[in-house]
XYZ file of C-alpha atoms in Angstrom:
655
model
C -58.926 17.881 -22.343
C -59.051 21.457 -21.038
C -62.609 21.989 -22.368
C -63.750 18.811 -20.685
C -62.272 19.884 -17.373
C -63.963 23.326 -17.711
C -67.334 21.645 -18.421
C -66.947 19.404 -15.384
C -66.149 22.408 -13.207
C -69.239 24.272 -14.534
C -71.440 21.213 -13.848
C -70.175 20.929 -10.264
C -70.832 24.634 -9.658
C -74.434 24.390 -10.974
C -75.146 21.309 -8.810
C -73.882 23.109 -5.709
C -76.045 26.150 -6.545
C -79.157 23.913 -6.970
C -78.559 22.139 -3.649
C -78.217 25.504 -1.851
C -81.505 26.771 -3.383
C -83.360 23.596 -2.328
C -81.968 23.799 1.229
C -83.092 27.448 1.603
C -86.583 26.649 0.262
C -87.033 23.723 2.684
C -85.899 25.909 5.583
C -88.388 28.640 4.656
C -91.254 26.093 4.459
C -90.376 24.627 7.837
C -90.217 28.035 9.449
C -93.595 29.130 7.969
C -95.207 25.858 9.042
C -93.763 26.193 12.547
C -95.323 29.576 12.953
C -98.818 28.082 12.448
C -98.450 24.969 14.661
C -98.025 24.438 18.341
C -95.151 22.573 19.928
C -97.247 19.472 20.533
C -98.412 19.407 16.962
C -94.892 19.768 15.750
C -93.712 16.875 17.951
C -96.580 14.718 16.794
C -95.658 15.340 13.180
C -91.836 14.980 13.464
C -91.355 12.262 16.098
C -92.305 8.587 15.880
C -93.060 6.896 19.134
C -91.332 3.490 19.211
C -93.475 0.481 19.958
C -90.590 -1.435 21.567
C -86.870 -1.334 22.307
C -84.696 0.252 19.500
C -82.502 -2.292 17.664
C -79.121 -0.671 17.129
C -77.730 -3.680 15.179
C -80.510 -3.668 12.624
C -78.130 -2.330 9.927
C -75.724 -5.270 10.372
C -78.502 -7.859 10.248
C -79.630 -6.859 6.793
C -81.480 -4.128 5.038
C -84.291 -4.022 2.691
C -85.498 -7.202 1.032
C -81.982 -8.825 0.552
C -80.891 -11.859 2.449
C -77.476 -12.060 4.047
C -76.109 -14.225 1.213
C -77.578 -11.992 -1.478
C -76.144 -8.911 0.220
C -72.615 -10.462 0.408
C -72.847 -11.465 -3.256
C -73.864 -7.964 -4.315
C -71.073 -6.403 -2.227
C -68.533 -8.702 -3.889
C -69.811 -7.800 -7.365
C -69.672 -4.109 -6.512
C -66.111 -4.334 -5.150
C -64.983 -6.019 -8.393
C -65.911 -2.965 -10.408
C -63.051 -0.914 -8.807
C -59.271 -1.600 -8.637
C -56.998 -0.572 -5.791
C -54.407 1.707 -7.437
C -51.198 2.829 -5.722
C -48.773 5.523 -6.794
C -45.563 4.197 -8.410
C -46.950 0.847 -9.615
C -47.438 -0.467 -13.137
C -51.024 -1.395 -14.050
C -52.823 -2.559 -17.178
C -55.452 -0.430 -18.883
C -57.838 -0.740 -21.832
C -57.995 1.872 -24.574
C -61.501 3.346 -24.584
C -60.932 6.398 -26.708
C -58.258 7.959 -28.934
C -58.342 11.602 -29.931
C -55.859 13.923 -31.601
C -53.920 14.557 -28.387
C -54.628 11.848 -25.804
C -55.406 8.206 -25.332
C -58.130 7.496 -22.714
C -57.576 4.329 -20.666
C -59.954 2.443 -18.424
C -57.922 1.091 -15.535
C -60.876 0.094 -13.306
C -60.544 3.179 -11.122
C -63.228 5.734 -10.182
C -62.018 7.799 -13.122
C -60.375 7.050 -16.442
C -56.765 7.962 -17.099
C -55.341 9.870 -20.021
C -51.888 9.409 -21.618
C -50.400 11.719 -24.236
C -50.638 10.280 -27.749
C -46.912 11.110 -28.259
C -46.002 8.226 -25.943
C -47.533 5.752 -28.447
C -45.417 6.729 -31.453
C -43.859 3.250 -31.491
C -47.338 1.655 -31.857
C -48.950 3.287 -34.911
C -51.628 0.537 -35.071
C -53.064 1.343 -31.611
C -56.906 0.999 -31.493
C -59.764 0.990 -28.976
C -59.784 -2.191 -26.916
C -55.986 -2.707 -26.875
C -54.383 -3.483 -23.532
C -51.577 -1.138 -22.456
C -49.249 -1.124 -19.408
C -48.915 2.268 -17.716
C -47.135 3.726 -14.700
C -49.195 5.447 -11.969
C -47.561 8.788 -11.335
C -50.392 10.161 -9.171
C -53.926 9.027 -8.181
C -55.203 12.513 -8.916
C -53.800 15.886 -9.811
C -55.185 19.301 -8.821
C -58.177 18.640 -11.043
C -58.822 15.189 -9.588
C -57.479 13.506 -12.722
C -55.610 10.170 -12.605
C -52.023 10.770 -13.900
C -50.508 7.891 -15.956
C -47.336 7.408 -18.068
C -46.642 4.728 -20.626
C -43.008 5.914 -21.118
C -42.118 5.427 -17.463
C -43.800 2.024 -17.482
C -41.658 0.982 -20.456
C -38.489 2.399 -18.811
C -39.112 0.655 -15.506
C -39.836 -2.639 -17.195
C -36.713 -2.197 -19.293
C -34.617 -1.606 -16.161
C -36.064 -4.760 -14.600
C -35.170 -6.758 -17.711
C -31.658 -5.199 -17.911
C -30.960 -6.021 -14.257
C -32.233 -9.533 -14.802
C -29.956 -9.827 -17.874
C -26.941 -8.807 -15.777
C -27.758 -11.163 -12.898
C -28.581 -14.184 -15.071
C -26.089 -13.499 -17.915
C -28.882 -13.200 -20.486
C -28.293 -12.022 -24.037
C -30.415 -9.010 -25.026
C -31.008 -7.134 -28.279
C -30.291 -3.457 -28.778
C -30.443 -0.841 -31.505
C -27.256 1.164 -32.213
C -28.496 4.777 -32.245
C -25.352 6.846 -32.727
C -21.629 7.135 -32.348
C -20.021 8.933 -29.419
C -16.519 9.553 -28.131
C -14.897 6.193 -27.463
C -17.808 4.010 -28.522
C -21.500 3.710 -29.485
C -24.896 4.544 -27.922
C -27.299 1.555 -27.874
C -31.080 1.707 -27.268
C -32.212 -1.256 -25.178
C -36.023 -1.158 -24.810
C -35.977 2.603 -24.345
C -32.893 2.715 -22.096
C -29.690 4.178 -23.532
C -26.573 2.055 -22.907
C -22.891 2.645 -23.735
C -20.919 0.227 -25.907
C -17.136 0.986 -25.558
C -15.079 0.729 -28.719
C -12.943 -1.992 -27.144
C -16.077 -4.120 -26.568
C -17.406 -4.044 -30.140
C -15.229 -6.812 -31.565
C -12.159 -8.866 -30.705
C -10.173 -7.109 -33.417
C -9.478 -3.354 -33.378
C -12.278 -1.348 -35.027
C -11.146 1.582 -37.154
C -14.601 2.844 -38.255
C -17.441 2.896 -35.685
C -19.955 4.396 -38.118
C -20.520 1.082 -39.902
C -22.425 -0.199 -36.832
C -24.828 2.756 -36.518
C -28.419 1.734 -37.383
C -27.833 -1.976 -36.743
C -29.648 -4.211 -34.269
C -27.162 -6.434 -32.446
C -26.937 -8.841 -29.541
C -25.270 -7.723 -26.320
C -24.479 -8.738 -22.798
C -24.862 -6.321 -19.904
C -21.465 -6.051 -18.189
C -22.016 -3.166 -15.752
C -24.838 -1.084 -14.231
C -24.433 2.098 -12.201
C -27.748 2.363 -10.333
C -26.927 5.770 -8.893
C -26.447 7.438 -12.275
C -28.594 4.983 -14.264
C -25.682 4.076 -16.547
C -25.539 0.785 -18.443
C -22.451 -0.661 -20.162
C -22.875 -3.484 -22.674
C -20.505 -5.639 -24.700
C -20.730 -7.438 -28.002
C -17.139 -8.661 -27.806
C -17.838 -11.131 -24.971
C -20.321 -12.975 -27.186
C -17.663 -13.325 -29.882
C -15.069 -14.390 -27.308
C -17.369 -17.084 -25.970
C -17.811 -18.458 -29.484
C -14.092 -18.152 -30.177
C -13.206 -19.906 -26.945
C -15.217 -22.900 -28.061
C -13.627 -22.720 -31.510
C -10.170 -22.286 -29.976
C -10.585 -25.391 -27.827
C -11.682 -27.340 -30.870
C -8.814 -26.026 -33.047
C -6.094 -26.536 -30.413
C -7.302 -30.096 -29.878
C -6.549 -30.829 -33.528
C -3.135 -29.099 -33.643
C 0.104 -30.968 -34.265
C 3.698 -29.754 -34.367
C 4.813 -29.298 -37.943
C 1.268 -28.782 -39.194
C 0.940 -26.116 -41.899
C -2.024 -23.753 -41.549
C -3.359 -20.776 -43.443
C -3.840 -17.601 -41.448
C -4.417 -13.871 -41.720
C -2.101 -11.196 -40.343
C -4.176 -9.681 -37.525
C -1.726 -7.410 -35.733
C 1.930 -6.366 -36.187
C 4.189 -5.460 -33.249
C 7.896 -4.818 -32.778
C 8.501 -8.344 -31.517
C 6.339 -10.279 -33.945
C 3.017 -10.802 -35.742
C -0.305 -12.212 -34.483
C -1.902 -14.580 -37.003
C -5.654 -15.351 -37.009
C -6.005 -19.061 -37.670
C -9.802 -18.938 -37.899
C -10.913 -18.399 -34.325
C -7.608 -18.746 -32.529
C -4.516 -16.517 -32.648
C -0.919 -17.624 -32.968
C 2.303 -15.669 -32.525
C 4.843 -15.492 -35.319
C 7.981 -14.181 -33.627
C 10.231 -11.797 -35.554
C 13.096 -14.321 -35.450
C 10.857 -16.919 -37.164
C 9.748 -14.684 -40.038
C 12.927 -14.761 -42.140
C 16.281 -16.538 -42.132
C 17.858 -13.139 -42.656
C 17.903 -10.330 -40.107
C 15.003 -7.850 -40.184
C 14.530 -4.755 -38.039
C 10.708 -4.880 -38.021
C 8.072 -7.377 -39.234
C 6.575 -4.646 -41.443
C 9.551 -5.147 -43.762
C 8.090 -8.546 -44.753
C 4.374 -8.671 -43.835
C 1.298 -6.398 -44.019
C -2.061 -6.320 -42.209
C -4.810 -8.667 -43.514
C -2.235 -10.555 -45.605
C -2.972 -14.283 -45.939
C 0.073 -16.530 -45.416
C 0.922 -20.157 -44.692
C 2.629 -20.848 -41.383
C 3.901 -23.938 -39.608
C 3.048 -24.852 -36.002
C 6.263 -24.860 -33.959
C 4.759 -25.392 -30.505
C 1.486 -24.958 -28.591
C 0.120 -25.054 -25.039
C -3.222 -26.815 -24.539
C -3.941 -25.091 -21.222
C -2.934 -21.530 -22.077
C -4.063 -21.813 -25.713
C -0.739 -20.392 -26.900
C 0.490 -21.264 -30.362
C 4.001 -20.532 -31.674
C 4.197 -20.255 -35.459
C 6.999 -20.120 -38.006
C 7.277 -18.779 -41.533
C 10.940 -19.210 -42.406
C 10.710 -22.931 -41.530
C 8.677 -23.484 -44.702
C 11.855 -22.868 -46.728
C 15.242 -24.622 -46.507
C 17.992 -23.047 -44.393
C 20.368 -20.853 -46.446
C 23.375 -22.648 -44.940
C 22.295 -25.785 -46.743
C 22.573 -24.032 -50.095
C 25.768 -22.109 -49.257
C 28.326 -22.154 -52.055
C 30.564 -25.172 -51.566
C 33.553 -23.232 -52.909
C 33.606 -21.014 -49.822
C 36.334 -22.263 -47.482
C 38.883 -20.944 -44.971
C 40.935 -18.275 -46.708
C 38.218 -17.415 -49.224
C 37.200 -13.820 -49.763
C 33.511 -12.995 -49.358
C 31.430 -9.839 -49.750
C 28.378 -8.827 -47.788
C 26.504 -6.168 -45.852
C 26.958 -5.271 -42.180
C 23.666 -6.088 -40.387
C 24.682 -5.702 -36.726
C 27.434 -3.871 -34.856
C 28.148 -4.813 -31.239
C 30.845 -3.941 -28.699
C 32.790 -7.100 -29.519
C 32.458 -6.973 -33.310
C 30.137 -6.851 -36.321
C 28.065 -9.404 -38.262
C 28.458 -9.555 -42.033
C 25.530 -11.039 -43.975
C 26.869 -12.901 -47.023
C 23.423 -14.131 -48.158
C 20.075 -13.829 -46.288
C 20.394 -16.172 -43.316
C 24.168 -16.708 -43.601
C 26.263 -14.409 -41.398
C 29.819 -14.293 -40.174
C 31.328 -12.501 -37.169
C 34.115 -9.975 -37.678
C 35.692 -9.647 -34.234
C 36.990 -6.226 -33.254
C 40.523 -7.628 -33.125
C 40.209 -8.737 -36.777
C 39.138 -5.348 -38.134
C 42.494 -3.549 -38.102
C 46.168 -4.272 -37.424
C 46.069 -1.306 -35.082
C 45.974 -2.229 -31.406
C 44.311 1.076 -30.655
C 40.882 0.097 -32.077
C 38.513 -0.524 -29.169
C 35.049 0.321 -30.562
C 33.846 -1.421 -33.763
C 31.449 1.480 -34.435
C 34.480 3.650 -35.151
C 35.364 1.323 -38.012
C 32.031 -0.067 -39.347
C 28.342 0.814 -39.360
C 25.127 -1.017 -40.282
C 24.565 -1.062 -44.021
C 28.252 -0.918 -45.017
C 29.182 -3.273 -47.821
C 32.622 -4.734 -47.157
C 34.899 -7.560 -48.235
C 36.351 -9.988 -45.701
C 38.391 -13.158 -45.497
C 37.048 -16.405 -44.031
C 39.067 -17.292 -40.930
C 37.015 -20.245 -39.616
C 34.054 -22.146 -41.117
C 31.799 -24.771 -39.474
C 28.934 -25.793 -41.735
C 27.443 -28.217 -39.192
C 27.271 -25.578 -36.453
C 26.511 -22.898 -39.034
C 29.228 -20.601 -37.736
C 31.755 -18.482 -39.567
C 34.405 -15.999 -38.406
C 35.758 -13.342 -40.738
C 38.586 -10.820 -40.835
C 39.159 -7.542 -42.641
C 42.734 -6.730 -41.667
C 43.951 -9.913 -43.383
C 43.239 -8.252 -46.739
C 46.112 -5.788 -46.138
C 49.811 -6.567 -45.425
C 50.790 -7.045 -41.789
C 52.795 -3.939 -40.823
C 54.556 -5.865 -38.011
C 56.261 -8.126 -40.493
C 60.006 -7.258 -40.537
C 59.318 -4.424 -38.068
C 62.672 -4.938 -36.302
C 64.529 -3.632 -39.335
C 62.375 -0.542 -39.634
C 61.941 0.451 -35.981
C 65.236 -0.298 -34.295
C 65.837 0.694 -30.683
C 66.992 4.294 -30.529
C 65.465 5.277 -33.888
C 63.461 8.498 -33.955
C 59.999 8.841 -35.540
C 56.908 11.039 -35.617
C 53.678 9.744 -34.096
C 50.099 10.908 -33.611
C 48.416 10.785 -30.182
C 45.449 8.365 -30.366
C 44.482 7.731 -26.757
C 45.450 8.604 -23.169
C 45.379 6.811 -19.838
C 46.560 7.671 -16.348
C 49.832 5.872 -16.968
C 50.735 7.070 -20.464
C 49.962 8.025 -24.055
C 49.126 5.651 -26.936
C 50.435 6.892 -30.277
C 50.318 5.609 -33.842
C 53.531 5.772 -35.876
C 51.817 4.378 -38.964
C 48.590 2.461 -39.597
C 48.793 -0.737 -37.606
C 51.905 0.283 -35.624
C 51.022 1.604 -32.167
C 53.255 2.366 -29.238
C 53.073 3.532 -25.623
C 54.870 6.534 -24.130
C 54.900 6.068 -20.370
C 54.036 9.164 -18.352
C 57.537 9.159 -16.847
C 59.061 9.368 -20.347
C 57.269 12.562 -21.395
C 59.452 15.229 -19.765
C 62.753 15.527 -17.882
C 61.906 18.663 -15.960
C 58.124 18.799 -15.502
C 56.238 16.542 -13.156
C 53.287 15.291 -15.258
C 50.287 14.057 -13.218
C 48.226 13.160 -16.293
C 49.209 13.044 -19.980
C 46.537 15.655 -20.844
C 48.715 18.202 -19.029
C 51.441 17.603 -21.613
C 49.657 16.817 -24.909
C 46.244 16.163 -26.461
C 44.629 13.634 -28.809
C 45.465 14.243 -32.467
C 48.676 16.111 -31.674
C 51.942 15.021 -33.328
C 54.907 14.097 -31.119
C 58.524 13.209 -31.811
C 59.343 9.840 -30.266
C 62.292 7.492 -29.891
C 62.048 3.695 -29.760
C 63.037 2.465 -26.289
C 62.023 -1.205 -26.506
C 60.538 -3.544 -29.152
C 58.617 -6.768 -28.378
C 57.914 -8.246 -31.797
C 56.292 -11.429 -30.494
C 53.672 -9.611 -28.375
C 53.453 -6.671 -30.815
C 54.436 -4.095 -28.201
C 56.474 -0.944 -28.792
C 57.755 1.225 -25.920
C 58.496 4.812 -26.894
C 59.889 7.894 -25.222
C 59.721 11.622 -25.805
C 62.069 13.108 -23.236
C 64.895 10.864 -24.473
C 65.182 13.106 -27.528
C 67.008 15.582 -25.232
C 69.962 15.106 -22.900
C 69.187 14.570 -19.263
C 69.348 18.134 -17.829
C 69.481 16.874 -14.254
C 73.195 16.392 -14.594
C 73.461 20.131 -15.154
C 70.757 20.976 -12.642
C 72.817 19.287 -9.935
C 75.540 21.927 -10.354
C 73.074 24.831 -10.470
C 70.572 23.968 -7.732
C 73.072 23.149 -5.008
C 72.005 22.901 -1.384
C 71.440 26.302 0.337
C 71.619 28.128 -2.999
C 68.956 30.806 -3.438
C 66.920 31.193 -6.643
C 63.974 33.301 -7.683
C 60.800 31.305 -8.337
C 57.076 31.746 -9.086
C 54.309 29.849 -7.309
C 52.387 27.869 -9.948
C 49.904 26.014 -7.787
C 49.034 25.808 -4.098
C 47.860 22.501 -2.592
C 47.064 21.264 0.900
C 50.605 19.943 1.327
C 52.435 22.878 -0.172
C 53.163 24.784 -3.389
C 54.556 23.944 -6.829
C 57.247 26.515 -7.680
C 58.607 27.292 -11.149
C 62.387 27.670 -10.951
C 64.819 28.829 -13.659
C 65.524 26.583 -16.701
C 61.968 25.153 -16.669
C 62.509 23.166 -13.482
C 59.774 22.785 -10.894
C 60.340 22.535 -7.160
C 58.137 21.779 -4.211
C 57.809 23.980 -1.128
C 56.088 22.353 1.898
C 53.361 24.460 3.514
C 55.493 25.543 6.480
C 58.165 26.803 4.065
C 55.748 29.106 2.185
C 55.247 31.497 5.142
C 56.517 35.051 4.552
C 58.212 37.274 7.109
C 54.969 39.148 7.788
C 53.232 35.856 8.685
C 51.220 35.520 5.453
C 51.439 32.578 3.036
C 52.631 32.748 -0.556
C 49.842 32.600 -3.143
C 49.662 31.379 -6.757
C 51.519 33.551 -9.325
C 53.478 35.251 -6.506
C 57.250 35.593 -7.076
C 59.791 35.257 -4.240
C 63.272 33.939 -3.402
C 63.611 30.261 -2.480
C 66.453 28.327 -0.895
C 67.282 24.785 -2.054
C 66.913 22.497 0.968
C 66.844 19.137 -0.928
C 68.004 17.944 -4.379
C 67.571 14.339 -5.613
C 68.743 13.651 -9.151
C 67.433 10.066 -9.288
C 63.865 10.903 -8.279
C 64.088 14.324 -9.988
C 62.967 16.052 -6.840
C 63.810 19.573 -5.634
C 62.509 20.850 -2.292
C 62.725 24.616 -1.682
C 61.930 27.017 1.149
C 61.106 30.692 1.303
C 60.756 30.862 5.092
C 64.283 29.524 5.597
C 65.781 32.674 3.948
C 64.343 35.312 6.297
C 64.533 33.010 9.334
C 68.291 32.499 8.823
C 68.835 36.242 8.209
C 67.087 37.046 11.468
C 69.094 34.430 13.335
C 72.327 35.840 11.904
C 71.427 39.354 13.087
C 70.689 38.020 16.526
C 74.050 36.255 16.677
C 75.897 39.407 15.636
C 74.116 41.437 18.298
C 74.874 38.837 20.916
C 78.592 38.830 19.999
C 78.706 42.636 20.202
C 77.183 42.585 23.632
C 79.660 40.027 24.853
C 82.468 42.206 23.483
C 81.138 45.271 25.364
C 80.960 43.328 28.633
C 84.559 42.211 28.280
C 85.739 45.816 27.706
C 83.900 47.034 30.814
C 85.358 44.277 32.952
C 88.874 45.173 31.781
C 88.412 48.854 32.667
C 87.200 48.022 36.180
C 90.203 45.842 36.765
C 92.550 48.658 35.769
C 90.833 51.015 38.218
C 91.201 48.522 41.033
C 94.897 48.134 40.311
C 95.419 51.905 40.374
C 93.537 52.259 43.663
C 96.011 50.081 45.479
C 98.852 52.406 44.420
C 97.102 55.693 45.260
C 97.327 57.644 48.483
C 94.767 57.723 51.231
C 93.601 61.145 50.036
C 92.906 59.725 46.601
C 90.919 56.774 47.989
C 87.740 58.774 48.399
C 87.881 59.907 44.795
C 88.695 56.448 43.600
C 85.901 54.953 45.674
C 83.379 57.255 44.070
C 84.709 56.378 40.616
C 84.460 52.687 41.434
C 80.838 53.053 42.476
C 80.005 54.842 39.241
C 81.679 52.158 37.127
C 80.034 49.287 39.010
C 76.673 50.995 38.578
C 77.263 51.300 34.843
C 78.227 47.597 34.664
C 75.102 46.502 36.530
C 72.917 48.685 34.302
C 74.464 47.132 31.149
C 73.930 43.620 32.562
C 70.218 44.304 33.298
C 69.710 45.750 29.816
C 71.283 42.640 28.253
C 69.047 40.353 30.321
C 65.913 42.270 29.274
C 66.927 42.002 25.619
C 67.315 38.211 25.896
C 63.898 37.929 27.481
C 62.364 39.901 24.609
C 64.061 37.726 21.989
C 62.899 34.598 23.734
C 59.310 35.888 23.644
C 59.569 36.521 19.877
């Protein structure tokens, strides 16, 4: 190709050189001839004198010896030898030559086009004379060569066919080239398309490699024109066929019909069975008469089984299947010797809040209610007593073969501890018990297995005020108790702990008398006041206003001080104390003593003045002046004492 272009260039250069030489020669001849001729002679030789008017339309009327019709015919034949070629269109060309690198095509243009031989690798039998479609990339390149491409022609035609397949829902063929992440790459007439793994088949595909190298049918499901991406699906073709099969199969279904199917998928709630084009659901509860935790315990993938049609929906194409229904119910073959009072053995299969289910044989279960597990009234959670998988023995309490129901009991296998309990736990008898549970109102204890009792919160302590039982004891701790009340019919036992000691409040009444003062320690400070620990383990309450100290501060926790008893109630076991009352009363007493002393001083002064007055009346006139002066001094002293007393009262009132 390059040599040919170089030869053409050399030929063009030589032609141009020849034309230039000829033009120079003609010019030189004309100039030499002009030098030897006159102007008139030159005119006579170069100009033709017209014989008539010049016909400017002579060219349009015809030329030469051709008629108008012949000329039109020749022009039409000449125009047919060239094609109008536009950039970007697909045209047809004929192979005129094939060399080691290129294929030369005649496309009816002023020049032939060349296409690289590598673009014809898919047509090894290509020969001269074959017709080929090509894409016009350019009418001429820098060398004036027509630029064509067979690859782009194939790609563009492929895109047109792919778009048509999407618009008209046409099935197309494609070659699976390779595997990629999440699917396969498919070659559709030179265009690469993506086949997602979910669109290969209706069933999950575990190995994509088995499809590589195969030619398959597809439907175009999506085209991204901006990025030239194509997504195809093989699954939709299968679904269309299956939909027709499903309609046909469902139309023939009947309840109770037994079909053969293949386990297609296993989930937590059941198994999907392929019935040959249509799927049915085998729910976990319809797999076995016995309880199973997961379908995998009974079935495996691709296993062929017989199932019975339980129900189906023509519109939604839903089919409910059963496996256990192919065998008789275990209740029908239950041992006839089992009756109320019989002992049975089995395995715990379920534990709930209200009880546990005991499986005697697969499909036959009985309920052990939580109240039938133990004689103890303290048992509230069955999981504390039983767990799944335990093998236990129980007694049949109720049995209904028609309803297929059975209730069982475990505690009935042991003696009832409440039988003849009145003789063993008489009122006033003392026992040891273990704390099992606590509530806001008391403590539940167990004296022996099956014998529970309640210690009310008010029966825990004589001296301490218990707000919650956990302040006094804890679960698992052993307590000494005394029987306060026994209700054999309702199986209730009231117990007490404080009753083991004499009531100390009889003694406390003589110790904590009103206005008596005792040393105490603040245990706890609340919004309303403080809890104070008094001698002998007694607690008192000091209201907030009675916790103020003489310096104005308030007593704090763990602070020790003196407290005065201001209230004592033996029935409600209540002692109210005050710290403020002590120093307030001491201050008031000091004030009263001072006031009494002042009154005493005033009386003494008044008595002295009276004596002076009496003596003045008996004195002489000469002594009157002296006495008058003395009187003035005494009256001044009295007034001064009165003013001082008034000032003192004002100061005390301010305090």
